[in-house]
PDB file of C-alpha atoms in Angstrom:
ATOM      1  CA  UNK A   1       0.000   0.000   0.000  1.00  0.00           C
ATOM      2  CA  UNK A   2       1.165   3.372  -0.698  1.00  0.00           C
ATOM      3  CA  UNK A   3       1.886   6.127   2.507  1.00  0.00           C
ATOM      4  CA  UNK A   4       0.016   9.056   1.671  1.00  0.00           C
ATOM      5  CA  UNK A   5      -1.277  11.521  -0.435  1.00  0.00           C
ATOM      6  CA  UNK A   6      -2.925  15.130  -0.510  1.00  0.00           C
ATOM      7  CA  UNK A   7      -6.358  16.013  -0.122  1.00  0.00           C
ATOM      8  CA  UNK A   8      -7.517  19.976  -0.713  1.00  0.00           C
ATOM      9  CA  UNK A   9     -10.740  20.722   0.409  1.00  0.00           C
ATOM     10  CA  UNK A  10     -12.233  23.697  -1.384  1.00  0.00           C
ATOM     11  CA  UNK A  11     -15.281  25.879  -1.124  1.00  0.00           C
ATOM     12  CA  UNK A  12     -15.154  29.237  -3.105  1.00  0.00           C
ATOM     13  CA  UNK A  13     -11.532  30.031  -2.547  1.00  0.00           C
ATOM     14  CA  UNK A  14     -10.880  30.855  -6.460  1.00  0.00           C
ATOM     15  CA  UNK A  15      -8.077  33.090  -5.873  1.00  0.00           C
ATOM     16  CA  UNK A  16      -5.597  30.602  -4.225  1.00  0.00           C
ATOM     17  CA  UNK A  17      -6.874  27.386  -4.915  1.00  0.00           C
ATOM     18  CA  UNK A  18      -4.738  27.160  -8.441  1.00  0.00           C
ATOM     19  CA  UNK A  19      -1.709  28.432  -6.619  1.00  0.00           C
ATOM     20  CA  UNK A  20      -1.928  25.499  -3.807  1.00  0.00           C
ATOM     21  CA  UNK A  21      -2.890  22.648  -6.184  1.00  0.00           C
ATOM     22  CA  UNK A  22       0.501  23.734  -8.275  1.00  0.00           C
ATOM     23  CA  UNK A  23       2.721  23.615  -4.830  1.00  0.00           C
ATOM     24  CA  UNK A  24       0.684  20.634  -3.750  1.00  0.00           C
ATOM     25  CA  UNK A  25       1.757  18.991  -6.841  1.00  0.00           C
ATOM     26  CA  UNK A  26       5.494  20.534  -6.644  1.00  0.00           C
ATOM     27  CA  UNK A  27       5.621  17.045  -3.631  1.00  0.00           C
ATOM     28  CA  UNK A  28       5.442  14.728  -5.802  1.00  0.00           C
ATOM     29  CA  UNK A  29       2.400  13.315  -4.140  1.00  0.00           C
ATOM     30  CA  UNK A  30      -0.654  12.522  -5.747  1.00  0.00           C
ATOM     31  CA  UNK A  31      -3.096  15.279  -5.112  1.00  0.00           C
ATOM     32  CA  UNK A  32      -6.943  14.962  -4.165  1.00  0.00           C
ATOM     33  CA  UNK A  33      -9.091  18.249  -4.548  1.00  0.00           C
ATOM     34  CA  UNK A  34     -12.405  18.180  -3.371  1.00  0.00           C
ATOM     35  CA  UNK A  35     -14.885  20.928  -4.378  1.00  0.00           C
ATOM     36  CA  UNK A  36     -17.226  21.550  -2.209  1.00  0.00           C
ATOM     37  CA  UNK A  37     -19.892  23.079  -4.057  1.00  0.00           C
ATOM     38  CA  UNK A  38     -18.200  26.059  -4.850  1.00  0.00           C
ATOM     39  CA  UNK A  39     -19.935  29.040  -7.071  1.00  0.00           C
ATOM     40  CA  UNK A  40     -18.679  28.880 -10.113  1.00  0.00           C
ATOM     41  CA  UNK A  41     -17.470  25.092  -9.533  1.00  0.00           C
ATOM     42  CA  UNK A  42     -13.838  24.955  -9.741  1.00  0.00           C
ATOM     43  CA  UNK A  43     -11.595  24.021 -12.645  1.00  0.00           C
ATOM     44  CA  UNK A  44      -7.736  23.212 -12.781  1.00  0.00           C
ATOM     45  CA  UNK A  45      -5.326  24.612 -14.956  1.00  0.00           C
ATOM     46  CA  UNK A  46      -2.837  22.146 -13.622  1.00  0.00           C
ATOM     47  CA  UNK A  47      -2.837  18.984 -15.534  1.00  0.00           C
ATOM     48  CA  UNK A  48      -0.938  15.622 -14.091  1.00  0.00           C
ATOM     49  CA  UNK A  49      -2.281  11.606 -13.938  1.00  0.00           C
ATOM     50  CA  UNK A  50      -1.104  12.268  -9.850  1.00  0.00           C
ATOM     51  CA  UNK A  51      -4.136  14.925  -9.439  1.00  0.00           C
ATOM     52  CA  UNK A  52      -7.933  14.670  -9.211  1.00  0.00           C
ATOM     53  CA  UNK A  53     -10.915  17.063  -8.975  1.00  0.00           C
ATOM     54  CA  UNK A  54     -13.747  15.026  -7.201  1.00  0.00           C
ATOM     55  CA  UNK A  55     -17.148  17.458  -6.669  1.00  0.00           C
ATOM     56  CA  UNK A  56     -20.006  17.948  -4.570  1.00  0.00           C
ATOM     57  CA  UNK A  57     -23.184  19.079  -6.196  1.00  0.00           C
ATOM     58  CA  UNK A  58     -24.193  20.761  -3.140  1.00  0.00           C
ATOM     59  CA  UNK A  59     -21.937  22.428  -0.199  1.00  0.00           C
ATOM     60  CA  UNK A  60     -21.874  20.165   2.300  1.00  0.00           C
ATOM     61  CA  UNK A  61     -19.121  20.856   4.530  1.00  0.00           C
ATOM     62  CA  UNK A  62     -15.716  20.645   5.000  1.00  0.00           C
ATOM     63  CA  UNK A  63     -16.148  17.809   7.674  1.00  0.00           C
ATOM     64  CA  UNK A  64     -18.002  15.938   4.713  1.00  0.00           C
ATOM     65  CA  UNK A  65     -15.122  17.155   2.210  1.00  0.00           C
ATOM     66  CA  UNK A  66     -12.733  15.592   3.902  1.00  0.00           C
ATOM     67  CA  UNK A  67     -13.929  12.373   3.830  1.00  0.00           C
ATOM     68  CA  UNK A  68     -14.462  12.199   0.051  1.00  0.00           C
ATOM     69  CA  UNK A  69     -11.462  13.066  -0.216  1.00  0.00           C
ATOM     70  CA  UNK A  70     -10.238  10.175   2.206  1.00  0.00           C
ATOM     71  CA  UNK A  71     -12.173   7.653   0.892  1.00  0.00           C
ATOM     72  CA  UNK A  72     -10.359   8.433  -2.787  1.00  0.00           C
ATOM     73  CA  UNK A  73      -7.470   8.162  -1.204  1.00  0.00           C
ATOM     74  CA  UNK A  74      -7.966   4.578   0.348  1.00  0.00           C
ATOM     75  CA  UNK A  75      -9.448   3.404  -2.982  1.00  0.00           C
ATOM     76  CA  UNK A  76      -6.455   4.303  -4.816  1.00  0.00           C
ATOM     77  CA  UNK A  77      -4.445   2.394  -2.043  1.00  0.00           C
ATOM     78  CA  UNK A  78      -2.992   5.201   0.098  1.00  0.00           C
ATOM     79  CA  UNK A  79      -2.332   4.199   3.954  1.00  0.00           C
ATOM     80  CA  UNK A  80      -3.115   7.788   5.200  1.00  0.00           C
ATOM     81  CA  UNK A  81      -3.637  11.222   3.692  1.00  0.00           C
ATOM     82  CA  UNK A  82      -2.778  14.887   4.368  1.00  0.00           C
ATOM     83  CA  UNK A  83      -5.007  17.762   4.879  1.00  0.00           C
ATOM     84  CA  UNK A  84      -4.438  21.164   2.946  1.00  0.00           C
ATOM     85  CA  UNK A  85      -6.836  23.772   3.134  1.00  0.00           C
ATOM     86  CA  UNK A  86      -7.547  25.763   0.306  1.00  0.00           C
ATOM     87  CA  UNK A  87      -6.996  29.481   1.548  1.00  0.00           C
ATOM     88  CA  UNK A  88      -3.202  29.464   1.200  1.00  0.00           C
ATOM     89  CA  UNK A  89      -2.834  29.296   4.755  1.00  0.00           C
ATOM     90  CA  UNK A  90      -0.635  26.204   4.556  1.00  0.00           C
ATOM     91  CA  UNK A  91       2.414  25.138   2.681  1.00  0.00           C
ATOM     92  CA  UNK A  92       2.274  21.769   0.934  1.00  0.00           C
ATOM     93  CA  UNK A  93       6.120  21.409   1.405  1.00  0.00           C
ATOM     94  CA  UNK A  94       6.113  21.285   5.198  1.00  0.00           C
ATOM     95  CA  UNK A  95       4.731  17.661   5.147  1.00  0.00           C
ATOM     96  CA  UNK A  96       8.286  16.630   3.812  1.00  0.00           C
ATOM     97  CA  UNK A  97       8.730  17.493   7.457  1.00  0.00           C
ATOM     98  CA  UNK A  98       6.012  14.809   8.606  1.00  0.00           C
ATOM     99  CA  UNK A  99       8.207  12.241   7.385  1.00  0.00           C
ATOM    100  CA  UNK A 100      10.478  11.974  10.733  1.00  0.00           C
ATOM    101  CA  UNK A 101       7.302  11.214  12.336  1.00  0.00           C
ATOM    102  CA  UNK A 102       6.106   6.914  12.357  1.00  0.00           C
ATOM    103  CA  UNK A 103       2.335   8.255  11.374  1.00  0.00           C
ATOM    104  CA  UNK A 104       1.082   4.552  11.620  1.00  0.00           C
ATOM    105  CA  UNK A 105      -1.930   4.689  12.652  1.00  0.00           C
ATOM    106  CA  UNK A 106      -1.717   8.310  14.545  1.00  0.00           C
ATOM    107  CA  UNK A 107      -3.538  12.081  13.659  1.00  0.00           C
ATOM    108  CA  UNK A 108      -0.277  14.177  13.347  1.00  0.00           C
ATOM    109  CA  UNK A 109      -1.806  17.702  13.314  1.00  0.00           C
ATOM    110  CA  UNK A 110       0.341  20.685  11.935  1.00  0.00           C
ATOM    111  CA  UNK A 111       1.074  23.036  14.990  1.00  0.00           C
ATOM    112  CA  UNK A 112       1.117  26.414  14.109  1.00  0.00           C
ATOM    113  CA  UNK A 113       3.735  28.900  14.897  1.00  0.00           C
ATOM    114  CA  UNK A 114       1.533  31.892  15.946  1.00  0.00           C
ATOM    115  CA  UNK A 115       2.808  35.248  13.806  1.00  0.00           C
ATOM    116  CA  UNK A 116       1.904  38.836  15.346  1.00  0.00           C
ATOM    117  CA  UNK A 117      -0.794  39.484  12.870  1.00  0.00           C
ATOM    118  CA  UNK A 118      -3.124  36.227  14.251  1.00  0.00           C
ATOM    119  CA  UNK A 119      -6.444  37.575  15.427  1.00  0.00           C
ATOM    120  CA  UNK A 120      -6.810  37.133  18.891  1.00  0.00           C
ATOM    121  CA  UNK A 121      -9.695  36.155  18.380  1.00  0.00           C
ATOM    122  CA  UNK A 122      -7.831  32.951  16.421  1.00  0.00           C
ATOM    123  CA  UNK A 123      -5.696  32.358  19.759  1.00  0.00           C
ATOM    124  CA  UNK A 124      -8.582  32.717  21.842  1.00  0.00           C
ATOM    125  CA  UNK A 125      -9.804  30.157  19.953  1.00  0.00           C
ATOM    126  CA  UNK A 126      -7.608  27.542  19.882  1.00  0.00           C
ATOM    127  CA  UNK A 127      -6.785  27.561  23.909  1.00  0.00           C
ATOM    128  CA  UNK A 128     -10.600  27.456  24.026  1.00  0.00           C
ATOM    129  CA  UNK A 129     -10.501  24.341  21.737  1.00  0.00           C
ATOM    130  CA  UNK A 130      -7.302  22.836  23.786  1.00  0.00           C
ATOM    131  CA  UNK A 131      -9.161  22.818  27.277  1.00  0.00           C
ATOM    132  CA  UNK A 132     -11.931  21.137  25.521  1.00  0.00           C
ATOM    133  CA  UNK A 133      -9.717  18.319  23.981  1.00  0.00           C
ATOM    134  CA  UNK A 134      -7.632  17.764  27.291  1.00  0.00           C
ATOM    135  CA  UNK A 135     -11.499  17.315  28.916  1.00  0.00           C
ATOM    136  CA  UNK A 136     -12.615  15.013  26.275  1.00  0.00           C
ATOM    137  CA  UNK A 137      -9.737  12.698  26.205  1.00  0.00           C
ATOM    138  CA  UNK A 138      -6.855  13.904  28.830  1.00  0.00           C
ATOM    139  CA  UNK A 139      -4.441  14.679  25.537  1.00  0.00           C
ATOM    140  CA  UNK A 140      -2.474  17.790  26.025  1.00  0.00           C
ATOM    141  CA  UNK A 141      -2.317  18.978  22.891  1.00  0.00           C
ATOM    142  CA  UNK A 142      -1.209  22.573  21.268  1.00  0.00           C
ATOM    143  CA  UNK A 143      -3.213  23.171  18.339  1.00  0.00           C
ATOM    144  CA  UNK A 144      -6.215  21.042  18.390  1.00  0.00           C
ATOM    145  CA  UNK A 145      -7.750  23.622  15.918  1.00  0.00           C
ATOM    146  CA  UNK A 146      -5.099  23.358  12.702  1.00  0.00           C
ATOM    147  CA  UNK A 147      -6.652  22.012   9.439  1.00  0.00           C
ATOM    148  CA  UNK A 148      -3.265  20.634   8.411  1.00  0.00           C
ATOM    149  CA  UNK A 149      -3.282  17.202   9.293  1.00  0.00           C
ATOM    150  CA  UNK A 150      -2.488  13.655   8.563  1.00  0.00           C
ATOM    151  CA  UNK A 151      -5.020  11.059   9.468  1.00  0.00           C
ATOM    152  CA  UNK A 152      -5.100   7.517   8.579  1.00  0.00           C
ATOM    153  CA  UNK A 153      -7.456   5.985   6.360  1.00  0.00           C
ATOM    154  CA  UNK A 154      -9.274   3.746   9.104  1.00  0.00           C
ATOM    155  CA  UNK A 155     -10.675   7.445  10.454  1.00  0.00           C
ATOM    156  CA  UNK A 156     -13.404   6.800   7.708  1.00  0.00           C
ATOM    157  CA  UNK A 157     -14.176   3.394   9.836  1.00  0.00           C
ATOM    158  CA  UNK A 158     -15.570   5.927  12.678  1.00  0.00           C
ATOM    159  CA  UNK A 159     -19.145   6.789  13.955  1.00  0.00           C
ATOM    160  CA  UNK A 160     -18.216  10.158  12.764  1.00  0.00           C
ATOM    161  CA  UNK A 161     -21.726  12.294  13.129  1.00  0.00           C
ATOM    162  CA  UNK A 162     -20.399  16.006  12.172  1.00  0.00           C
ATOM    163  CA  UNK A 163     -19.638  17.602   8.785  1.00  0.00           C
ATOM    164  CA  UNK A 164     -18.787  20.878   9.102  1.00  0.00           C
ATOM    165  CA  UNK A 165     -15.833  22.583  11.300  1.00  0.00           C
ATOM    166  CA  UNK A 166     -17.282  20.618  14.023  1.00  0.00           C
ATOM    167  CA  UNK A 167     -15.687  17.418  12.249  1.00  0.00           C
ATOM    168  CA  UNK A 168     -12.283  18.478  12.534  1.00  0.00           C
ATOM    169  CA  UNK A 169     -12.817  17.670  16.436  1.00  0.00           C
ATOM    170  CA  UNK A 170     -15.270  15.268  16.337  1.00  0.00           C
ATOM    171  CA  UNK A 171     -12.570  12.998  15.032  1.00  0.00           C
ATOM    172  CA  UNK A 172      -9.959  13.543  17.192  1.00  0.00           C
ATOM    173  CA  UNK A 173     -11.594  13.002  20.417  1.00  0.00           C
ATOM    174  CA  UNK A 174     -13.343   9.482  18.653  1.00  0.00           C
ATOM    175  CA  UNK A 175     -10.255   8.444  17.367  1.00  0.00           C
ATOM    176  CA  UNK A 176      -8.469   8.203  20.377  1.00  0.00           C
ATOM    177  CA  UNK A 177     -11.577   6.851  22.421  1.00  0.00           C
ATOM    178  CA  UNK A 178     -11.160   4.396  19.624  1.00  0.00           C
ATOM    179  CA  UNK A 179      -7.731   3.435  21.091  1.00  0.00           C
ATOM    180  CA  UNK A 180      -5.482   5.899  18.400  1.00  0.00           C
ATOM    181  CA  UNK A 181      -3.036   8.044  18.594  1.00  0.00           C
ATOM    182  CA  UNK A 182      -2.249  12.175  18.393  1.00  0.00           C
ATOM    183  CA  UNK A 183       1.567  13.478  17.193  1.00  0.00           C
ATOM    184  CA  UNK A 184       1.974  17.050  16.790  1.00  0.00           C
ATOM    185  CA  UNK A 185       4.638  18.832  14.571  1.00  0.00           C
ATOM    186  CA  UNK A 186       5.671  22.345  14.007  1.00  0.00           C
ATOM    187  CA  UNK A 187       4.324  23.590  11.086  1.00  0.00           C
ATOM    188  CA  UNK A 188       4.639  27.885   9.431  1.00  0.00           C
ATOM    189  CA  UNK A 189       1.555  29.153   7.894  1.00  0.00           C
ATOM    190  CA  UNK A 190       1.168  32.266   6.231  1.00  0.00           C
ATOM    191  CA  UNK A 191      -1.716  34.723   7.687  1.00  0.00           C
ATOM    192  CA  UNK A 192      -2.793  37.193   5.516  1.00  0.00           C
ATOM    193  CA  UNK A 193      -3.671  40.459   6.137  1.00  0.00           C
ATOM    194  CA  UNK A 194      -7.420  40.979   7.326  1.00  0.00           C
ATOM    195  CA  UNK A 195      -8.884  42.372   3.805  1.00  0.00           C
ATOM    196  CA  UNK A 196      -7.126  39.531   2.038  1.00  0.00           C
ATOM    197  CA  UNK A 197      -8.802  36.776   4.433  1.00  0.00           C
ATOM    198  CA  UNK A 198     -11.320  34.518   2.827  1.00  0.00           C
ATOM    199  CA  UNK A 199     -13.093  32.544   5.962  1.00  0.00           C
ATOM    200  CA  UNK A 200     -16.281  30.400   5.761  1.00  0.00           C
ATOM    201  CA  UNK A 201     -16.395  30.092   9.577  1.00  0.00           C
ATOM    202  CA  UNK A 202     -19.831  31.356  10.661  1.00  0.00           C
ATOM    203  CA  UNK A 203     -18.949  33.056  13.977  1.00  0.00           C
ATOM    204  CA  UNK A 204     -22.875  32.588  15.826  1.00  0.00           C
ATOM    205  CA  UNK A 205     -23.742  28.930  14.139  1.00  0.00           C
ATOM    206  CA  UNK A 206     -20.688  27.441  14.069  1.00  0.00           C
ATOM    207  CA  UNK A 207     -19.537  28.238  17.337  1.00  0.00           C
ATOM    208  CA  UNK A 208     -23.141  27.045  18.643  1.00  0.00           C
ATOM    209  CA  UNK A 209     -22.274  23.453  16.430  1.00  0.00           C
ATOM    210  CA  UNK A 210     -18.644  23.396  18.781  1.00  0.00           C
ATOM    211  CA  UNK A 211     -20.036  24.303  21.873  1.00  0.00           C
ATOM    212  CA  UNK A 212     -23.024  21.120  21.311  1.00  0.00           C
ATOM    213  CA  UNK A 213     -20.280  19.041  20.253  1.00  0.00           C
ATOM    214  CA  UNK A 214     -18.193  20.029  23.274  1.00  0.00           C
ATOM    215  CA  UNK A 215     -20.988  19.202  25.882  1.00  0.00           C
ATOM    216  CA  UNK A 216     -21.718  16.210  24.401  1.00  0.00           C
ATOM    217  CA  UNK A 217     -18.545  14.452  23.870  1.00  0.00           C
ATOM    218  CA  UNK A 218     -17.255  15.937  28.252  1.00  0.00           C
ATOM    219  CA  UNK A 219     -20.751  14.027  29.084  1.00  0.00           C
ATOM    220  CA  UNK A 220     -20.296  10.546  27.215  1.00  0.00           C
ATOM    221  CA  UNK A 221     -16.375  10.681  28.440  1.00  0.00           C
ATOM    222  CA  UNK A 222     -17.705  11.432  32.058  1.00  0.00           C
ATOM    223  CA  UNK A 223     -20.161   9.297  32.129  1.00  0.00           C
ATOM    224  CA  UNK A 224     -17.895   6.249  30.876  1.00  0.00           C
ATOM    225  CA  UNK A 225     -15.263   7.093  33.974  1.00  0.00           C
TER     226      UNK A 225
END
């Protein structure tokens, strides 16, 4: 079986998205896009036999995304597969840096190195979402909110209920009650300046989607002590 490949996950980012397929491809790794029912839908200017352009009719998340895009990836024989998001945020090249790491059967998530110009709002936010982790499976983690990632394919084997932003925790607190592992390496990632940002987080709805998640997962782990 192959180790891993690249999946994008893209919803109406059509300023960067040609830019990160090309350095995505610059790997040498096969590369996964998965369109998320973007407006126009997206089309590649890149061609290679090591990329492909799946697409969802409808938006449905980038929880939902994501596992498209894994489930390509096991059916062309890949063990695991790496996360890229679609903004420009991330740079394809760092997961030569995953390599040191034995991914196995573990999440590695891309730890950000936090630049000046991060919200606060965006550091708030991911101490927020560290306390939550630590209370949902006793991990200490550092960046339980970064979209780059590595997850094996036998993720897709999980009761996994969420498919929006809420997915991206919903599957690491059910993989390791599912006896799995979390690595963490440090990634850079490049944070544009606010006019420049293109963010599909809905601040009211899906902060109300983490905070049900949240409550939910503390009570089942509580309740299994």
């Amino acid at each position: 079986m192959n180790t891993s490949c690249i999946v994008i996950p893209v919803y109406n980012n059509p300023t960067t998205i040609g830019d990160v397929v090309a350095d995505a491809l610059k790997t040498g790794a096969t590369v996964i896009v998965v369109d998320d029912g973007s407006s126009p839908a997206v089309t590649l200017e890149s061609e290679s036999d090591q990329l492909y352009l799946l697409q969802h009719k409808l938006n449905a998340g980038k929880g939902e995304a994501i596992l498209t895009g894994g489930k390509k990836a096991r059916d062309l024989g890949f063990a695991s597969f790496f996360i890229v998001d679609a903004d420009g945020q991330h740079f394809p090249e760092e997961i030569e840096n995953f390599a040191d790491k034995n991914l196995g059967e573990c999440i590695v998530i891309g730890c950000r190195r936090f630049a000046e110009n991060v919200p606060t709002s965006s550091k708030f936010g991911r101490r927020f979402s560290n306390f939550w982790i630590w209370s949902e499976t006793g991990l200490h983690l550092d960046d339980t909110q970064s979209g780059f990632r590595s997850y094996p394919v036998s993720v897709l084997e999980l009761d996994l209920q969420r498919r929006r932003y809420d997915f991206e925790i919903e599957v690491l607190v059910k993989h390791v009650w599912n006896g799995g592992c979390i690595e963490e390496i440090e990634i850079e990632v490049y944070y544009p300046r606010p006019e420049e940002r293109i963010s599909h987080f809905h601040a009211f709805k899906d902060n109300m989607r983490l905070t049900k998640l949240h409550s939910r997962l503390v009570f089942k782990r509580w309740l299994h002590l």
